[in-house]
Amino acid sequence: MTLDLVTIPCLSDNYAFLLHNAETAETALVDAPEAAPIAAELGRRGWRLTDILLTHHHDDHFAGVPELRAAHNPRVIGAAADAHRLPPLDLAVAEGDSVTVCGEAAVVLEVSGHTVGHIAYHFPQTGAAFTGDSLMACGCGRLFEGTPAQMWASLQKLAALPEDTLICSGHEYTASNIRFALTVDPENPDLISRARDTDAARDAGRPTVPSTLALELRTNPFLRADRPELSQMTGLTDPVQAFAEIRARKDRF
Ligand code: ZN
Ligand code: FE
């Protein structure tokens, strides 16, 4: 069994995701940037929200929770480590926990770096990982709280998932991420064609999220920091140092 996956654009560049099990009529939401577009999508499909899964404590990922909770009374799940700065949690989870959502056993991965306490949810049967602002389409989240070593370790964890995993990340930043990626990995043919595909998708008003892990492994400079092509550009061979340098260049880009 695989769950239905719906991507919902929110705010100016955020994404929320719905997972739905048609047999059990359960529906889970991953992140709640704002209530209105999510409530509208649920209404259109006649789905009732049974769970809300939160990735991290930034407002643009949970601001919609109170309104959706009032309307649907879902179970709200988030990181135990962030319970003090998230909306009230019905279930607090940590690295390695298995949690049954829409009838599927999802695995919680701790992916600190953007924030400390950021988590991702991997749905192995459906083949999707909800990565919030950790691994993003051709990018990764800015290091607001964590260290380069933490984010590198988080990205390595996600990179070890099956290659056909859908990477459901929190923002439509892909086009500008690719413009930056081309400055550190300019000859990469997969990156060059991703730039073309992304421009075409955006011109047509289509989201570029989710992507696949396979595509990220071939094109995302933050997953590729230790590759020879990239170390040639940074002059660094230590993976964490090379990652930190690429992240610092992106911050200045
Ligand atoms: Zn964030
Ligand atoms: Fe965000």
PDB file of C-alpha atoms and ligand atoms in Angstrom:
ATOM      1  CA  MET A   1       0.000   0.000   0.000  1.00  0.00           C
ATOM      2  CA  THR A   2       1.204   3.506  -0.747  1.00  0.00           C
ATOM      3  CA  LEU A   3      -0.384   6.701   0.508  1.00  0.00           C
ATOM      4  CA  ASP A   4      -1.664   9.484  -1.754  1.00  0.00           C
ATOM      5  CA  LEU A   5       0.585  12.550  -1.606  1.00  0.00           C
ATOM      6  CA  VAL A   6      -0.645  16.101  -2.222  1.00  0.00           C
ATOM      7  CA  THR A   7       1.647  19.158  -2.301  1.00  0.00           C
ATOM      8  CA  ILE A   8       0.055  22.434  -1.123  1.00  0.00           C
ATOM      9  CA  PRO A   9       1.738  25.800  -1.801  1.00  0.00           C
ATOM     10  CA  CYS A  10       1.435  28.119   1.227  1.00  0.00           C
ATOM     11  CA  LEU A  11       2.520  31.681   2.056  1.00  0.00           C
ATOM     12  CA  SER A  12       4.943  33.029  -0.566  1.00  0.00           C
ATOM     13  CA  ASP A  13       7.225  30.005  -1.049  1.00  0.00           C
ATOM     14  CA  ASN A  14       6.379  27.317   1.553  1.00  0.00           C
ATOM     15  CA  TYR A  15       5.021  23.828   0.957  1.00  0.00           C
ATOM     16  CA  ALA A  16       2.795  21.671   3.137  1.00  0.00           C
ATOM     17  CA  PHE A  17       2.012  18.050   2.260  1.00  0.00           C
ATOM     18  CA  LEU A  18      -1.012  15.834   2.747  1.00  0.00           C
ATOM     19  CA  LEU A  19      -0.760  12.049   3.010  1.00  0.00           C
ATOM     20  CA  HIS A  20      -3.989  10.113   2.612  1.00  0.00           C
ATOM     21  CA  ASN A  21      -5.025   6.499   3.100  1.00  0.00           C
ATOM     22  CA  ALA A  22      -8.176   5.936   1.044  1.00  0.00           C
ATOM     23  CA  GLU A  23      -8.977   2.629   2.806  1.00  0.00           C
ATOM     24  CA  THR A  24      -8.954   4.013   6.335  1.00  0.00           C
ATOM     25  CA  ALA A  25      -9.916   7.626   5.440  1.00  0.00           C
ATOM     26  CA  GLU A  26      -6.956   8.891   7.486  1.00  0.00           C
ATOM     27  CA  THR A  27      -5.154  12.062   6.392  1.00  0.00           C
ATOM     28  CA  ALA A  28      -1.908  13.482   7.714  1.00  0.00           C
ATOM     29  CA  LEU A  29      -0.464  16.935   7.138  1.00  0.00           C
ATOM     30  CA  VAL A  30       3.272  17.606   7.216  1.00  0.00           C
ATOM     31  CA  ASP A  31       3.915  21.181   8.388  1.00  0.00           C
ATOM     32  CA  ALA A  32       1.282  23.882   8.637  1.00  0.00           C
ATOM     33  CA  PRO A  33       2.611  27.201   7.295  1.00  0.00           C
ATOM     34  CA  GLU A  34      -0.932  28.694   7.273  1.00  0.00           C
ATOM     35  CA  ALA A  35      -4.376  27.163   7.690  1.00  0.00           C
ATOM     36  CA  ALA A  36      -6.392  28.586   4.761  1.00  0.00           C
ATOM     37  CA  PRO A  37      -4.930  26.744   1.714  1.00  0.00           C
ATOM     38  CA  ILE A  38      -4.718  23.500   3.708  1.00  0.00           C
ATOM     39  CA  ALA A  39      -8.317  23.756   4.941  1.00  0.00           C
ATOM     40  CA  ALA A  40      -9.415  24.518   1.367  1.00  0.00           C
ATOM     41  CA  GLU A  41      -7.634  21.442  -0.025  1.00  0.00           C
ATOM     42  CA  LEU A  42      -9.108  19.212   2.714  1.00  0.00           C
ATOM     43  CA  GLY A  43     -12.567  20.624   2.004  1.00  0.00           C
ATOM     44  CA  ARG A  44     -12.231  20.099  -1.744  1.00  0.00           C
ATOM     45  CA  ARG A  45     -11.295  16.449  -1.229  1.00  0.00           C
ATOM     46  CA  GLY A  46     -13.664  15.816   1.675  1.00  0.00           C
ATOM     47  CA  TRP A  47     -10.793  14.649   3.888  1.00  0.00           C
ATOM     48  CA  ARG A  48     -10.635  15.014   7.672  1.00  0.00           C
ATOM     49  CA  LEU A  49      -7.228  15.649   9.193  1.00  0.00           C
ATOM     50  CA  THR A  50      -6.160  12.876  11.583  1.00  0.00           C
ATOM     51  CA  ASP A  51      -2.515  13.902  12.177  1.00  0.00           C
ATOM     52  CA  ILE A  52      -0.216  16.909  11.880  1.00  0.00           C
ATOM     53  CA  LEU A  53       3.510  16.169  11.677  1.00  0.00           C
ATOM     54  CA  LEU A  54       5.868  19.061  12.397  1.00  0.00           C
ATOM     55  CA  THR A  55       9.485  19.211  11.205  1.00  0.00           C
ATOM     56  CA  HIS A  56      10.826  22.155  13.231  1.00  0.00           C
ATOM     57  CA  HIS A  57       9.984  25.158  15.358  1.00  0.00           C
ATOM     58  CA  HIS A  58       9.966  27.945  12.757  1.00  0.00           C
ATOM     59  CA  ASP A  59       6.707  29.836  12.543  1.00  0.00           C
ATOM     60  CA  ASP A  60       6.386  29.339   8.763  1.00  0.00           C
ATOM     61  CA  HIS A  61       6.074  25.580   9.460  1.00  0.00           C
ATOM     62  CA  PHE A  62       3.519  25.559  12.295  1.00  0.00           C
ATOM     63  CA  ALA A  63       1.501  28.802  12.311  1.00  0.00           C
ATOM     64  CA  GLY A  64      -1.579  27.019  10.915  1.00  0.00           C
ATOM     65  CA  VAL A  65      -1.761  24.439  13.706  1.00  0.00           C
ATOM     66  CA  PRO A  66      -4.236  26.148  16.112  1.00  0.00           C
ATOM     67  CA  GLU A  67      -6.878  26.750  13.421  1.00  0.00           C
ATOM     68  CA  LEU A  68      -6.521  23.246  11.931  1.00  0.00           C
ATOM     69  CA  ARG A  69      -6.570  21.701  15.397  1.00  0.00           C
ATOM     70  CA  ALA A  70      -9.796  23.532  16.237  1.00  0.00           C
ATOM     71  CA  ALA A  71     -11.454  22.373  13.014  1.00  0.00           C
ATOM     72  CA  HIS A  72     -10.232  18.740  12.849  1.00  0.00           C
ATOM     73  CA  ASN A  73      -8.884  17.757  16.285  1.00  0.00           C
ATOM     74  CA  PRO A  74      -5.844  15.915  14.820  1.00  0.00           C
ATOM     75  CA  ARG A  75      -3.032  14.294  16.764  1.00  0.00           C
ATOM     76  CA  VAL A  76      -0.079  16.731  16.635  1.00  0.00           C
ATOM     77  CA  ILE A  77       3.367  15.122  16.399  1.00  0.00           C
ATOM     78  CA  GLY A  78       6.735  16.864  16.740  1.00  0.00           C
ATOM     79  CA  ALA A  79      10.214  16.588  18.168  1.00  0.00           C
ATOM     80  CA  ALA A  80      10.456  15.949  21.915  1.00  0.00           C
ATOM     81  CA  ALA A  81      13.581  18.143  21.882  1.00  0.00           C
ATOM     82  CA  ASP A  82      11.512  21.081  20.565  1.00  0.00           C
ATOM     83  CA  ALA A  83       8.334  20.516  22.613  1.00  0.00           C
ATOM     84  CA  HIS A  84       8.939  23.774  24.521  1.00  0.00           C
ATOM     85  CA  ARG A  85       8.872  25.858  21.341  1.00  0.00           C
ATOM     86  CA  LEU A  86       6.284  24.015  19.217  1.00  0.00           C
ATOM     87  CA  PRO A  87       2.477  24.106  19.570  1.00  0.00           C
ATOM     88  CA  PRO A  88       1.325  21.596  22.234  1.00  0.00           C
ATOM     89  CA  LEU A  89       2.224  18.059  21.085  1.00  0.00           C
ATOM     90  CA  ASP A  90       0.075  14.955  21.485  1.00  0.00           C
ATOM     91  CA  LEU A  91       3.047  12.782  20.592  1.00  0.00           C
ATOM     92  CA  ALA A  92       6.681  13.818  21.122  1.00  0.00           C
ATOM     93  CA  VAL A  93       9.182  11.816  19.050  1.00  0.00           C
ATOM     94  CA  ALA A  94      12.939  11.412  18.638  1.00  0.00           C
ATOM     95  CA  GLU A  95      15.540   9.804  16.343  1.00  0.00           C
ATOM     96  CA  GLY A  96      14.715   6.226  15.443  1.00  0.00           C
ATOM     97  CA  ASP A  97      11.118   6.289  16.687  1.00  0.00           C
ATOM     98  CA  SER A  98       8.583   4.501  14.557  1.00  0.00           C
ATOM     99  CA  VAL A  99       5.171   6.133  14.433  1.00  0.00           C
ATOM    100  CA  THR A 100       2.133   4.775  12.606  1.00  0.00           C
ATOM    101  CA  VAL A 101       0.577   7.509  10.476  1.00  0.00           C
ATOM    102  CA  CYS A 102      -2.248   6.789   7.996  1.00  0.00           C
ATOM    103  CA  GLY A 103      -1.607   3.098   8.596  1.00  0.00           C
ATOM    104  CA  GLU A 104       2.066   3.293   7.596  1.00  0.00           C
ATOM    105  CA  ALA A 105       5.038   2.943   9.966  1.00  0.00           C
ATOM    106  CA  ALA A 106       7.048   6.145   9.513  1.00  0.00           C
ATOM    107  CA  VAL A 107      10.559   6.502  10.907  1.00  0.00           C
ATOM    108  CA  VAL A 108      11.735   9.673  12.638  1.00  0.00           C
ATOM    109  CA  LEU A 109      15.200  10.970  11.696  1.00  0.00           C
ATOM    110  CA  GLU A 110      16.922  13.700  13.683  1.00  0.00           C
ATOM    111  CA  VAL A 111      18.314  16.134  11.099  1.00  0.00           C
ATOM    112  CA  SER A 112      19.668  19.080  13.092  1.00  0.00           C
ATOM    113  CA  GLY A 113      21.585  21.880  11.383  1.00  0.00           C
ATOM    114  CA  HIS A 114      19.029  24.471  10.224  1.00  0.00           C
ATOM    115  CA  THR A 115      17.740  24.266  13.794  1.00  0.00           C
ATOM    116  CA  VAL A 116      18.771  21.955  16.618  1.00  0.00           C
ATOM    117  CA  GLY A 117      15.922  19.491  17.113  1.00  0.00           C
ATOM    118  CA  HIS A 118      14.790  19.521  13.466  1.00  0.00           C
ATOM    119  CA  ILE A 119      13.356  16.135  12.468  1.00  0.00           C
ATOM    120  CA  ALA A 120      12.412  14.416   9.217  1.00  0.00           C
ATOM    121  CA  TYR A 121       9.846  11.666   8.651  1.00  0.00           C
ATOM    122  CA  HIS A 122      10.557   8.746   6.334  1.00  0.00           C
ATOM    123  CA  PHE A 123       7.628   6.741   4.951  1.00  0.00           C
ATOM    124  CA  PRO A 124       9.379   3.684   3.488  1.00  0.00           C
ATOM    125  CA  GLN A 125       6.338   2.043   1.851  1.00  0.00           C
ATOM    126  CA  THR A 126       5.146   5.227   0.188  1.00  0.00           C
ATOM    127  CA  GLY A 127       8.753   6.111  -0.611  1.00  0.00           C
ATOM    128  CA  ALA A 128       8.727   9.662   0.691  1.00  0.00           C
ATOM    129  CA  ALA A 129      10.828  11.649   3.157  1.00  0.00           C
ATOM    130  CA  PHE A 130       9.581  14.927   4.638  1.00  0.00           C
ATOM    131  CA  THR A 131      12.738  16.927   5.190  1.00  0.00           C
ATOM    132  CA  GLY A 132      11.471  20.434   6.050  1.00  0.00           C
ATOM    133  CA  ASP A 133      14.384  22.867   5.890  1.00  0.00           C
ATOM    134  CA  SER A 134      17.163  20.246   6.173  1.00  0.00           C
ATOM    135  CA  LEU A 135      17.676  18.632   2.760  1.00  0.00           C
ATOM    136  CA  MET A 136      15.977  20.894   0.198  1.00  0.00           C
ATOM    137  CA  ALA A 137      15.665  20.787  -3.593  1.00  0.00           C
ATOM    138  CA  CYS A 138      19.237  21.402  -4.795  1.00  0.00           C
ATOM    139  CA  GLY A 139      20.014  22.989  -1.431  1.00  0.00           C
ATOM    140  CA  CYS A 140      19.865  22.750   2.327  1.00  0.00           C
ATOM    141  CA  GLY A 141      18.587  25.026   5.059  1.00  0.00           C
ATOM    142  CA  ARG A 142      20.681  27.878   6.377  1.00  0.00           C
ATOM    143  CA  LEU A 143      22.525  26.999   9.612  1.00  0.00           C
ATOM    144  CA  PHE A 144      20.616  29.115  12.139  1.00  0.00           C
ATOM    145  CA  GLU A 145      21.336  26.957  15.189  1.00  0.00           C
ATOM    146  CA  GLY A 146      23.403  23.911  14.239  1.00  0.00           C
ATOM    147  CA  THR A 147      26.989  23.465  13.114  1.00  0.00           C
ATOM    148  CA  PRO A 148      28.259  22.416   9.683  1.00  0.00           C
ATOM    149  CA  ALA A 149      29.195  19.035  11.193  1.00  0.00           C
ATOM    150  CA  GLN A 150      25.609  18.535  12.408  1.00  0.00           C
ATOM    151  CA  MET A 151      24.067  19.428   9.044  1.00  0.00           C
ATOM    152  CA  TRP A 152      26.581  17.274   7.164  1.00  0.00           C
ATOM    153  CA  ALA A 153      25.716  14.302   9.399  1.00  0.00           C
ATOM    154  CA  SER A 154      21.987  14.980   8.893  1.00  0.00           C
ATOM    155  CA  LEU A 155      22.399  15.111   5.116  1.00  0.00           C
ATOM    156  CA  GLN A 156      24.423  11.867   5.138  1.00  0.00           C
ATOM    157  CA  LYS A 157      21.572  10.195   7.002  1.00  0.00           C
ATOM    158  CA  LEU A 158      19.073  11.312   4.350  1.00  0.00           C
ATOM    159  CA  ALA A 159      21.479  10.410   1.526  1.00  0.00           C
ATOM    160  CA  ALA A 160      21.431   6.799   2.761  1.00  0.00           C
ATOM    161  CA  LEU A 161      17.674   6.405   2.086  1.00  0.00           C
ATOM    162  CA  PRO A 162      16.604   4.511  -1.069  1.00  0.00           C
ATOM    163  CA  GLU A 163      17.442   6.567  -4.170  1.00  0.00           C
ATOM    164  CA  ASP A 164      13.866   6.605  -5.449  1.00  0.00           C
ATOM    165  CA  THR A 165      12.654   8.336  -2.247  1.00  0.00           C
ATOM    166  CA  LEU A 166      10.622  11.478  -2.912  1.00  0.00           C
ATOM    167  CA  ILE A 167      12.232  14.395  -1.073  1.00  0.00           C
ATOM    168  CA  CYS A 168       9.363  16.544   0.189  1.00  0.00           C
ATOM    169  CA  SER A 169      11.039  19.737   1.433  1.00  0.00           C
ATOM    170  CA  GLY A 170       9.609  22.932   2.829  1.00  0.00           C
ATOM    171  CA  HIS A 171      10.214  25.686   0.265  1.00  0.00           C
ATOM    172  CA  GLU A 172      10.253  26.540  -3.430  1.00  0.00           C
ATOM    173  CA  TYR A 173      13.866  27.752  -3.493  1.00  0.00           C
ATOM    174  CA  THR A 174      14.996  25.445  -6.276  1.00  0.00           C
ATOM    175  CA  ALA A 175      15.726  27.951  -9.055  1.00  0.00           C
ATOM    176  CA  SER A 176      17.963  30.155  -6.895  1.00  0.00           C
ATOM    177  CA  ASN A 177      19.553  27.077  -5.298  1.00  0.00           C
ATOM    178  CA  ILE A 178      20.474  25.868  -8.781  1.00  0.00           C
ATOM    179  CA  ARG A 179      21.914  29.255  -9.767  1.00  0.00           C
ATOM    180  CA  PHE A 180      24.206  28.971  -6.756  1.00  0.00           C
ATOM    181  CA  ALA A 181      24.987  25.278  -7.354  1.00  0.00           C
ATOM    182  CA  LEU A 182      26.235  26.114 -10.851  1.00  0.00           C
ATOM    183  CA  THR A 183      28.911  28.379  -9.314  1.00  0.00           C
ATOM    184  CA  VAL A 184      30.514  25.453  -7.451  1.00  0.00           C
ATOM    185  CA  ASP A 185      29.671  22.574  -9.836  1.00  0.00           C
ATOM    186  CA  PRO A 186      29.537  24.319 -13.229  1.00  0.00           C
ATOM    187  CA  GLU A 187      30.334  21.353 -15.493  1.00  0.00           C
ATOM    188  CA  ASN A 188      27.812  18.928 -13.984  1.00  0.00           C
ATOM    189  CA  PRO A 189      25.552  17.879 -16.901  1.00  0.00           C
ATOM    190  CA  ASP A 190      22.765  16.705 -14.570  1.00  0.00           C
ATOM    191  CA  LEU A 191      22.787  20.089 -12.844  1.00  0.00           C
ATOM    192  CA  ILE A 192      22.704  21.928 -16.164  1.00  0.00           C
ATOM    193  CA  SER A 193      19.677  19.923 -17.289  1.00  0.00           C
ATOM    194  CA  ARG A 194      18.039  20.365 -13.875  1.00  0.00           C
ATOM    195  CA  ALA A 195      18.355  24.132 -14.359  1.00  0.00           C
ATOM    196  CA  ARG A 196      16.481  23.858 -17.661  1.00  0.00           C
ATOM    197  CA  ASP A 197      13.785  21.565 -16.224  1.00  0.00           C
ATOM    198  CA  THR A 198      13.307  23.819 -13.209  1.00  0.00           C
ATOM    199  CA  ASP A 199      12.927  26.964 -15.292  1.00  0.00           C
ATOM    200  CA  ALA A 200      10.366  25.196 -17.487  1.00  0.00           C
ATOM    201  CA  ALA A 201       8.408  23.973 -14.445  1.00  0.00           C
ATOM    202  CA  ARG A 202       8.394  27.399 -12.808  1.00  0.00           C
ATOM    203  CA  ASP A 203       7.409  29.132 -16.070  1.00  0.00           C
ATOM    204  CA  ALA A 204       4.454  26.726 -16.212  1.00  0.00           C
ATOM    205  CA  GLY A 205       3.620  27.465 -12.544  1.00  0.00           C
ATOM    206  CA  ARG A 206       4.442  23.908 -11.410  1.00  0.00           C
ATOM    207  CA  PRO A 207       6.185  23.135  -8.089  1.00  0.00           C
ATOM    208  CA  THR A 208       9.679  21.612  -8.315  1.00  0.00           C
ATOM    209  CA  VAL A 209       9.102  19.886  -4.964  1.00  0.00           C
ATOM    210  CA  PRO A 210       9.091  16.957  -4.300  1.00  0.00           C
ATOM    211  CA  SER A 211      12.285  15.913  -6.058  1.00  0.00           C
ATOM    212  CA  THR A 212      13.901  12.492  -5.821  1.00  0.00           C
ATOM    213  CA  LEU A 213      16.902  11.541  -3.739  1.00  0.00           C
ATOM    214  CA  ALA A 214      18.553  10.212  -6.913  1.00  0.00           C
ATOM    215  CA  LEU A 215      18.372  13.683  -8.485  1.00  0.00           C
ATOM    216  CA  GLU A 216      19.643  15.336  -5.283  1.00  0.00           C
ATOM    217  CA  LEU A 217      22.611  12.943  -5.138  1.00  0.00           C
ATOM    218  CA  ARG A 218      23.537  13.880  -8.718  1.00  0.00           C
ATOM    219  CA  THR A 219      23.017  17.646  -8.434  1.00  0.00           C
ATOM    220  CA  ASN A 220      22.803  18.989  -4.855  1.00  0.00           C
ATOM    221  CA  PRO A 221      26.164  20.602  -3.975  1.00  0.00           C
ATOM    222  CA  PHE A 222      25.540  20.134  -0.242  1.00  0.00           C
ATOM    223  CA  LEU A 223      25.297  16.347  -0.696  1.00  0.00           C
ATOM    224  CA  ARG A 224      28.266  16.439  -3.090  1.00  0.00           C
ATOM    225  CA  ALA A 225      30.658  18.534  -0.967  1.00  0.00           C
ATOM    226  CA  ASP A 226      33.138  15.621  -0.754  1.00  0.00           C
ATOM    227  CA  ARG A 227      33.175  14.837  -4.494  1.00  0.00           C
ATOM    228  CA  PRO A 228      36.400  15.573  -6.426  1.00  0.00           C
ATOM    229  CA  GLU A 229      34.689  18.131  -8.735  1.00  0.00           C
ATOM    230  CA  LEU A 230      33.543  20.126  -5.715  1.00  0.00           C
ATOM    231  CA  SER A 231      36.773  19.851  -3.703  1.00  0.00           C
ATOM    232  CA  GLN A 232      38.569  21.230  -6.747  1.00  0.00           C
ATOM    233  CA  MET A 233      36.407  24.359  -6.431  1.00  0.00           C
ATOM    234  CA  THR A 234      36.734  24.697  -2.634  1.00  0.00           C
ATOM    235  CA  GLY A 235      40.317  23.454  -2.285  1.00  0.00           C
ATOM    236  CA  LEU A 236      39.098  21.379   0.656  1.00  0.00           C
ATOM    237  CA  THR A 237      38.974  17.587   0.897  1.00  0.00           C
ATOM    238  CA  ASP A 238      37.671  17.192   4.452  1.00  0.00           C
ATOM    239  CA  PRO A 239      33.901  16.664   3.931  1.00  0.00           C
ATOM    240  CA  VAL A 240      32.753  18.835   6.840  1.00  0.00           C
ATOM    241  CA  GLN A 241      35.153  21.679   5.964  1.00  0.00           C
ATOM    242  CA  ALA A 242      34.139  21.474   2.310  1.00  0.00           C
ATOM    243  CA  PHE A 243      30.449  21.482   3.262  1.00  0.00           C
ATOM    244  CA  ALA A 244      30.995  24.472   5.600  1.00  0.00           C
ATOM    245  CA  GLU A 245      32.750  26.389   2.810  1.00  0.00           C
ATOM    246  CA  ILE A 246      29.956  25.722   0.297  1.00  0.00           C
ATOM    247  CA  ARG A 247      27.319  26.695   2.879  1.00  0.00           C
ATOM    248  CA  ALA A 248      29.228  29.929   3.653  1.00  0.00           C
ATOM    249  CA  ARG A 249      29.453  30.773  -0.065  1.00  0.00           C
ATOM    250  CA  LYS A 250      25.714  30.181  -0.424  1.00  0.00           C
ATOM    251  CA  ASP A 251      25.053  32.549   2.510  1.00  0.00           C
ATOM    252  CA  ARG A 252      26.984  35.269   0.640  1.00  0.00           C
ATOM    253  CA  PHE A 253      25.448  34.437  -2.774  1.00  0.00           C
TER     254      PHE A 253
HETATM  255 ZN    ZN B   1      12.893  26.913   8.950  1.00  0.00          ZN
HETATM  256 FE    FE B   2      11.124  27.406   6.524  1.00  0.00          FE
END
